[in-house]
XYZ file of N, CA, C and O in Angstrom:
584
model
N 0.862 -1.033 0.047
C -0.043 -0.114 0.103
C 0.704 1.352 -0.123
O 2.222 0.997 0.312
N 0.199 2.220 -0.370
C 1.032 3.487 -0.359
C 0.621 4.292 0.781
O 0.193 4.132 1.713
N 1.657 5.335 1.137
C 1.516 6.295 2.334
C 0.570 7.067 2.135
O 0.208 7.615 0.913
N 0.010 7.676 3.177
C -0.992 8.851 3.061
C -0.236 10.103 2.468
O 0.779 10.489 2.912
N -1.111 11.139 1.881
C -0.231 12.267 1.598
C -0.724 13.126 2.140
O -1.348 13.348 3.035
N 0.523 14.156 2.351
C 0.582 15.071 3.348
C -0.296 16.203 2.566
O -0.650 16.391 1.106
N -0.597 17.421 3.209
C -1.227 18.510 2.615
C -0.656 19.414 1.343
O -1.253 19.503 0.650
N 0.821 19.072 1.497
C 1.386 19.636 0.615
C 1.185 18.963 -1.063
O 0.993 19.631 -1.950
N 1.116 17.514 -0.975
C 1.195 16.849 -1.876
C -0.334 16.891 -2.707
O -0.483 16.954 -3.925
N -1.118 17.437 -1.578
C -2.790 17.650 -1.958
C -2.578 18.923 -2.973
O -3.227 18.797 -3.901
N -1.837 19.664 -2.372
C -1.973 21.127 -2.808
C -1.197 20.996 -4.582
O -1.831 21.513 -5.542
N -0.119 20.223 -4.712
C 0.322 19.837 -5.870
C -0.530 19.178 -6.949
O -0.408 19.396 -8.035
N -1.163 18.225 -6.229
C -2.350 17.390 -7.084
C -3.248 18.240 -8.073
O -3.541 18.334 -8.947
N -3.953 19.338 -6.877
C -4.622 20.261 -7.298
C -4.024 21.180 -8.315
O -4.864 21.314 -9.231
N -3.083 21.550 -8.110
C -2.474 22.564 -9.267
C -2.286 22.033 -10.427
O -2.336 22.340 -11.526
N -1.697 20.655 -10.370
C -1.536 19.842 -11.837
C -2.896 19.594 -12.324
O -3.147 19.705 -13.495
N -4.138 19.186 -11.595
C -5.236 19.229 -12.199
C -5.941 20.457 -12.795
O -6.611 20.396 -13.993
N -5.715 21.329 -12.179
C -6.135 23.018 -12.715
C -5.354 22.935 -13.804
O -5.877 23.564 -14.868
N -4.020 22.770 -13.864
C -3.574 23.193 -15.153
C -3.794 22.255 -16.085
O -3.664 22.676 -17.648
N -4.246 21.000 -16.041
C -4.591 20.108 -17.015
C -5.896 20.711 -17.772
O -6.372 20.597 -18.743
N -6.894 21.332 -16.974
C -8.145 21.978 -17.207
C -8.002 23.275 -18.262
O -8.915 23.615 -18.853
N -6.761 23.915 -17.974
C -6.640 25.216 -18.539
C -5.957 24.876 -19.813
O -5.109 24.188 -20.132
N -6.072 26.092 -20.756
C -5.209 25.963 -21.900
C -3.840 26.315 -21.625
O -3.381 26.943 -20.506
N -3.145 25.758 -22.327
C -1.472 25.920 -22.156
C -0.995 27.285 -22.405
O -1.190 27.816 -23.455
N -0.873 27.873 -21.052
C -0.259 29.573 -21.186
C 1.085 29.340 -21.042
O 1.511 28.720 -20.117
N 1.773 30.069 -21.738
C 3.479 30.097 -21.512
C 3.801 31.107 -20.539
O 3.321 32.128 -20.296
N 4.376 30.760 -19.527
C 4.680 31.629 -18.343
C 6.296 31.874 -18.715
O 7.096 31.040 -18.925
N 6.437 33.237 -18.919
C 7.904 33.583 -19.072
C 8.841 33.141 -18.054
O 8.731 33.203 -16.898
N 9.939 32.709 -18.422
C 11.162 32.657 -17.690
C 11.977 33.656 -17.331
O 11.578 34.684 -17.688
N 12.662 33.451 -16.343
C 13.375 34.520 -15.813
C 14.154 35.280 -16.788
O 14.125 36.478 -17.042
N 14.989 34.408 -17.525
C 15.868 35.151 -18.689
C 14.744 35.713 -19.662
O 15.367 36.719 -19.966
N 13.815 35.183 -19.933
C 12.937 35.840 -20.746
C 12.333 37.205 -20.411
O 12.381 38.217 -21.200
N 12.155 37.148 -19.281
C 11.931 38.764 -18.162
C 12.976 39.551 -18.339
O 12.807 40.873 -18.706
N 14.310 39.261 -17.962
C 15.312 40.070 -17.969
C 15.387 40.523 -19.512
O 15.878 41.801 -19.521
N 15.396 39.566 -20.611
C 15.595 40.138 -21.865
C 14.734 41.151 -22.316
O 14.827 42.283 -22.808
N 13.199 41.073 -21.672
C 12.184 41.957 -21.982
C 12.838 43.359 -21.144
O 12.258 44.373 -22.208
N 13.125 43.476 -20.208
C 13.428 44.591 -19.526
C 14.504 45.102 -20.040
O 14.658 46.451 -20.203
N 15.637 44.519 -20.746
C 16.762 44.986 -21.241
C 16.342 45.548 -22.422
O 16.613 46.895 -23.242
N 15.460 45.167 -23.154
C 14.681 45.701 -24.361
C 14.059 46.899 -24.366
O 14.000 48.211 -24.669
N 13.285 46.978 -23.032
C 12.660 48.123 -22.489
C 13.578 49.392 -22.048
O 13.308 50.603 -22.571
N 14.628 49.157 -21.605
C 15.650 50.193 -21.168
C 16.294 50.960 -22.321
O 16.460 52.042 -22.540
N 16.300 49.653 -23.285
C 17.294 50.377 -24.811
C 16.160 51.088 -25.237
O 16.780 52.059 -25.847
N 14.944 50.976 -25.350
C 13.980 51.937 -26.122
C 13.753 53.249 -25.157
O 13.809 54.080 -26.155
N 14.116 53.217 -23.927
C 13.980 54.338 -23.039
C 15.045 55.056 -23.482
O 15.332 56.390 -23.776
N 16.488 54.634 -23.584
C 17.493 55.221 -23.844
C 17.345 55.990 -25.459
O 17.910 57.039 -25.369
N 17.005 55.299 -26.267
C 16.991 55.718 -27.612
C 15.791 56.793 -27.766
O 15.752 57.600 -28.724
N 14.486 56.625 -27.078
C 13.450 57.683 -26.914
C 13.902 58.923 -26.348
O 13.591 60.240 -26.736
N 14.570 58.838 -25.313
C 15.052 60.289 -24.673
C 15.519 61.397 -25.644
O 15.226 62.464 -25.435
N 16.613 60.752 -26.149
C 17.289 61.780 -26.936
C 16.405 62.225 -28.232
O 16.108 63.494 -28.516
N 15.422 61.692 -28.611
C 14.367 61.957 -29.546
C 13.384 63.010 -28.964
O 12.904 63.917 -29.743
N 13.068 62.696 -27.949
C 12.226 63.861 -26.801
C 12.925 64.961 -26.974
O 12.315 66.298 -26.883
N 14.278 65.046 -26.486
C 15.018 66.080 -26.348
C 15.046 67.116 -27.546
O 15.051 68.109 -27.701
N 15.360 66.356 -28.969
C 15.267 66.914 -30.049
C 14.013 67.413 -30.458
O 13.933 68.394 -30.986
N 12.745 66.902 -29.904
C 11.544 67.357 -30.416
C 11.234 68.794 -29.459
O 10.820 69.616 -30.035
N 11.678 68.742 -28.121
C 11.890 70.015 -27.598
C 12.539 71.142 -28.111
O 11.993 72.253 -28.038
N 13.496 70.740 -28.688
C 14.504 71.614 -29.086
C 14.005 72.228 -30.436
O 13.583 73.566 -30.723
N 13.132 71.549 -31.313
C 12.632 72.015 -32.645
C 11.495 72.633 -32.388
O 11.100 73.467 -32.971
N 10.737 72.254 -31.219
C 9.471 73.250 -30.859
C 9.915 74.626 -30.544
O 9.118 75.323 -30.968
N 10.884 74.568 -30.037
C 11.544 75.792 -29.633
C 12.033 76.854 -30.786
O 11.972 77.971 -30.857
N 12.472 75.946 -31.954
C 13.275 76.817 -33.086
C 12.110 76.733 -34.112
O 12.295 77.485 -35.102
N 10.590 76.228 -33.867
C 9.693 76.527 -35.022
C 9.263 77.848 -34.999
O 9.924 78.682 -34.231
N 8.598 78.161 -36.281
C 8.370 79.578 -36.375
C 6.756 79.821 -36.606
O 6.234 78.967 -37.062
N 6.415 80.892 -36.194
C 5.024 81.602 -36.359
C 4.966 82.850 -37.303
O 5.374 83.975 -36.435
N 4.528 82.653 -38.618
C 4.387 83.988 -39.133
C 3.295 84.850 -38.554
O 2.087 84.223 -38.163
N 3.428 86.012 -38.697
C 1.998 87.008 -38.050
C 2.058 88.003 -39.122
O 2.703 88.918 -39.001
N 0.883 88.131 -39.913
C 0.142 86.860 -40.354
C 0.625 85.568 -41.095
O 2.070 86.239 -41.633
N 0.239 84.644 -41.556
C 0.867 83.775 -42.650
C 0.833 84.420 -43.757
O 0.361 85.447 -44.421
N 1.931 83.818 -44.507
C 2.159 84.411 -46.018
C 0.790 84.500 -46.872
O 0.936 85.699 -47.749
N -0.021 84.036 -46.779
C -1.303 83.977 -47.706
C -2.190 85.104 -47.505
O -2.885 85.405 -48.158
N -1.990 85.615 -46.212
C -2.680 86.764 -45.969
C -1.901 87.782 -45.495
O -2.240 88.807 -44.612
N -0.484 87.956 -46.162
C 0.138 89.023 -45.383
C -0.248 90.564 -45.890
O 0.259 91.327 -45.197
N -1.177 90.680 -46.764
C -1.735 92.090 -47.027
C -2.783 92.573 -45.991
O -3.034 93.735 -46.086
N -2.971 91.662 -45.180
C -4.016 92.127 -44.044
C -3.347 92.767 -42.789
O -2.187 92.406 -42.523
N -4.161 93.526 -42.181
C -3.586 93.918 -40.903
C -4.176 93.025 -39.591
O -5.241 92.419 -39.782
N -3.730 93.268 -38.351
C -4.009 92.478 -37.324
C -4.774 93.746 -36.378
O -4.228 94.479 -36.002
N -6.111 93.078 -36.036
C -6.990 94.132 -35.127
C -6.364 93.705 -33.869
O -5.720 92.520 -33.446
N -6.844 94.349 -32.810
C -6.329 94.300 -31.442
C -6.781 93.003 -30.752
O -6.337 92.562 -29.961
N -7.927 92.332 -31.344
C -8.689 91.130 -30.901
C -7.955 90.057 -31.580
O -8.259 88.984 -31.447
N -6.814 90.236 -32.652
C -6.321 89.108 -33.324
C -6.889 88.720 -34.565
O -6.280 87.785 -35.368
N -8.021 89.550 -34.964
C -8.579 88.928 -36.134
C -7.836 89.632 -37.322
O -7.383 90.834 -37.182
N -7.893 89.211 -38.623
C -7.017 89.720 -39.646
C -8.333 90.759 -40.182
O -9.456 90.384 -40.458
N -7.807 91.831 -40.614
C -8.712 92.968 -41.053
C -7.867 93.752 -42.348
O -6.815 93.704 -42.592
N -9.022 94.205 -43.376
C -8.172 94.939 -44.391
C -7.186 95.893 -44.123
O -7.563 96.574 -43.174
N -6.585 96.359 -45.010
C -5.690 97.301 -44.797
C -6.431 98.647 -44.892
O -7.582 98.772 -45.451
N -5.735 99.474 -43.824
C -6.761 100.733 -43.970
C -7.683 100.744 -42.905
O -8.271 101.877 -42.353
N -7.849 99.644 -42.049
C -8.504 99.419 -40.838
C -7.935 100.153 -39.655
O -6.777 100.296 -39.298
N -8.620 101.303 -39.066
C -8.143 102.069 -37.987
C -7.719 101.144 -36.562
O -8.423 100.430 -36.492
N -6.802 101.354 -36.245
C -6.523 100.715 -34.911
C -5.839 99.442 -35.010
O -5.518 98.765 -34.055
N -5.653 98.791 -36.048
C -5.135 97.611 -36.820
C -3.647 97.821 -36.757
O -3.135 98.875 -37.016
N -2.792 96.834 -36.704
C -1.374 96.685 -37.019
C -0.756 95.833 -38.148
O -1.478 94.906 -38.369
N 0.193 96.557 -38.607
C 0.905 95.584 -39.966
C 1.242 94.294 -39.122
O 1.647 94.618 -38.122
N 1.579 93.373 -40.004
C 2.061 92.263 -39.653
C 3.603 92.423 -39.393
O 4.327 93.398 -39.697
N 4.289 91.338 -38.566
C 5.590 91.617 -38.209
C 6.314 91.227 -39.302
O 5.972 90.608 -40.439
N 7.311 91.967 -39.393
C 8.592 91.724 -40.862
C 8.895 90.349 -40.684
O 9.432 89.946 -41.901
N 8.937 89.834 -39.720
C 9.590 88.218 -39.828
C 8.912 87.502 -38.843
O 8.189 87.822 -37.875
N 8.909 86.175 -38.910
C 8.242 85.087 -38.098
C 8.756 85.287 -36.782
O 10.059 85.377 -36.462
N 8.144 84.868 -35.640
C 8.411 84.601 -34.367
C 8.727 83.261 -34.033
O 8.182 82.239 -34.566
N 9.973 83.083 -33.470
C 10.105 81.464 -32.994
C 9.501 80.983 -31.855
O 8.604 81.839 -31.189
N 9.198 79.772 -31.958
C 8.629 79.329 -30.753
C 8.924 79.678 -29.435
O 8.085 79.840 -28.487
N 10.381 79.982 -29.199
C 10.775 80.299 -27.954
C 10.141 81.685 -27.701
O 9.858 82.139 -26.638
N 10.561 82.556 -28.518
C 9.960 83.979 -28.323
C 8.339 83.883 -28.123
O 8.079 84.636 -27.401
N 7.829 83.142 -28.736
C 6.233 83.187 -28.361
C 6.078 82.640 -27.175
O 5.244 83.109 -26.302
N 6.661 81.230 -26.496
C 6.547 80.817 -25.463
C 6.777 81.849 -24.184
O 5.935 81.987 -23.158
N 8.056 82.706 -24.605
C 8.259 83.768 -23.678
C 7.111 84.928 -23.410
O 6.783 85.281 -22.612
N 6.593 85.159 -24.760
C 5.513 86.151 -24.757
C 4.266 85.846 -24.082
O 3.599 86.482 -23.409
N 3.909 84.399 -24.126
C 2.752 84.049 -23.442
C 2.900 84.127 -21.866
O 2.012 84.101 -21.111
N 4.145 84.085 -21.295
C 4.622 84.316 -19.880
C 4.709 85.497 -19.468
O 4.939 85.775 -18.469
N 4.359 86.472 -20.533
C 4.565 87.860 -19.896
C 5.655 89.034 -20.575
O 5.657 89.783 -20.489
N 6.464 87.998 -21.350
C 7.425 89.018 -21.873
C 6.957 89.554 -23.266
O 6.128 88.819 -24.126
N 7.504 90.660 -23.849
C 6.918 91.202 -25.257
C 7.741 90.463 -25.973
O 8.661 89.806 -26.238
N 7.015 90.386 -27.399
C 7.572 89.671 -28.658
C 8.638 90.692 -29.116
O 8.379 91.958 -28.717
N 9.694 90.301 -29.608
C 10.711 91.376 -29.810
C 9.988 92.195 -30.957
O 9.460 92.033 -31.954
N 10.380 93.638 -30.886
C 10.300 94.707 -31.847
C 8.958 95.175 -31.939
O 8.362 95.483 -32.831
N 8.118 94.779 -30.765
C 6.869 95.352 -30.781
C 6.307 95.970 -29.389
O 6.941 96.225 -28.506
N 5.347 97.037 -29.795
C 4.881 97.850 -28.607
C 3.823 96.853 -27.762
O 3.585 96.060 -28.195
N 3.299 97.650 -26.801
C 2.459 96.663 -25.524
C 1.240 96.274 -26.801
O 0.863 95.101 -26.597
N 0.488 97.378 -27.452
C -0.698 96.885 -28.022
C -0.352 95.962 -29.358
O -1.149 95.125 -29.443
N 0.700 96.172 -30.028
C 0.971 95.575 -31.063
C 1.473 94.007 -30.353
O 0.742 93.098 -31.235
N 2.159 93.670 -29.360
C 2.216 92.708 -28.557
C 1.011 91.882 -28.384
O 0.912 90.699 -28.827
N -0.025 92.380 -27.679
C -1.207 92.120 -27.425
C -1.921 91.455 -28.801
O -2.585 90.451 -28.681
N -2.178 92.272 -29.845
C -2.457 92.047 -31.032
C -2.081 90.602 -31.679
O -2.710 89.957 -32.028
N -0.857 90.696 -31.446
C -0.108 89.466 -32.448
C -0.320 88.336 -31.197
O -0.547 87.185 -31.874
N -0.309 88.519 -30.300
C -0.525 87.062 -29.273
C -2.080 86.818 -29.319
O -2.221 85.472 -29.438
N -2.944 87.580 -29.851
C -4.373 87.144 -29.882
C -4.443 86.608 -30.965
O -5.243 85.499 -31.302
N -3.745 87.185 -32.180
C -3.594 86.469 -33.442
C -3.243 85.025 -33.359
O -3.794 84.025 -33.859
N -2.065 85.121 -32.634
C -1.372 83.335 -32.410
C -2.381 82.370 -31.671
O -2.427 81.433 -31.862
N -3.180 83.112 -30.640
C -3.828 82.110 -30.066
C -5.208 81.830 -30.956
O -5.753 80.972 -30.327
N -5.296 82.504 -31.664
C -6.402 82.187 -32.651
C -6.193 81.218 -33.882
O -7.179 80.993 -34.605
N -4.909 81.048 -33.941
C -4.499 79.775 -35.113
C -5.388 78.894 -35.047
O -5.587 78.116 -34.110
N -5.591 78.281 -36.300
C -6.365 77.134 -36.500
C -5.662 76.322 -37.360
O -4.811 76.503 -38.131
N -5.930 75.017 -37.251
C -5.685 73.965 -38.092
C -5.521 74.128 -39.640
O -6.463 74.747 -40.282
N -4.426 74.158 -40.094
C -4.401 74.451 -41.705
C -3.612 75.510 -41.681
O -3.180 76.041 -42.993
N -3.374 76.518 -40.751
C -2.848 77.941 -40.801
C -1.247 77.660 -40.453
O -0.776 76.972 -39.649
N -0.508 78.278 -41.207
C 0.919 78.527 -40.940
C 1.083 78.955 -39.489
O 0.710 80.040 -39.346
N 1.938 77.978 -38.923
C 2.332 78.223 -37.392
C 1.453 77.739 -36.503
O 1.813 77.728 -35.222
N 0.360 77.069 -36.861
C -0.682 76.213 -36.129
C -0.107 75.331 -35.397
O 0.009 75.145 -34.019
N 0.785 74.542 -36.027
C 1.461 73.228 -35.398
C 2.550 73.725 -34.521
O 2.621 73.085 -33.357
N 3.144 74.580 -34.616
C 4.466 75.343 -33.815
C 3.606 75.702 -32.544
O 3.785 75.367 -31.426
N 2.500 76.637 -32.566
C 1.842 76.972 -31.458
C 0.866 75.852 -30.687
O 1.235 75.835 -29.484
N 0.665 74.951 -31.489
C -0.028 73.923 -30.656
C 0.905 73.029 -29.801
O 0.698 72.452 -28.643
N 2.141 72.773 -30.402
C 3.280 72.025 -29.640
C 3.687 72.698 -28.568
O 4.143 72.278 -27.432
N 3.471 74.281 -28.610
C 3.952 74.961 -27.410
C 2.909 74.688 -26.071
O 3.424 74.917 -25.031
N 1.801 74.438 -26.472
C 0.785 74.200 -25.491
C 0.813 72.772 -24.636
O 0.147 72.458 -24.014
N 1.685 71.789 -25.486
C 1.446 70.568 -24.841
C 2.252 70.433 -23.710
O 3.317 71.209 -23.519
N 2.044 70.019 -22.564
C 2.941 69.694 -21.422
C 4.013 68.923 -21.441
O 4.062 67.827 -22.397
N 5.115 69.205 -20.722
C 6.161 68.617 -21.144
C 6.318 67.540 -19.990
O 6.158 67.739 -18.794
């Protein structure tokens, strides 16, 4: 006859029976887990410089005020484009502003070469940019949290 089974042996038999009833699921080995961790670490190392380059490119992107397609228009104090000759409106900036300049202006510093009223009109124009307008992608990327 056989010896009586201990509680531990009962647990092992139940585990084996449960495994027989369930589909064969691959359990990763320690080596596979370590290899997966190494792959994830190398992905992080390769992504970090890309993110740094993205942050740098965002600050170097440009926003024309107004875009080239509407360069003949003036900018009203509320940021809307108005026809030339509209009283109280400002001519467009002579050159596009960089993402860094706009970022600083949104935090309270003036855009280079602008008066207070001109600065406010230009910032209102930039805030009103919509998809498809030159400079929109740059402005939208400045709004992304880092």
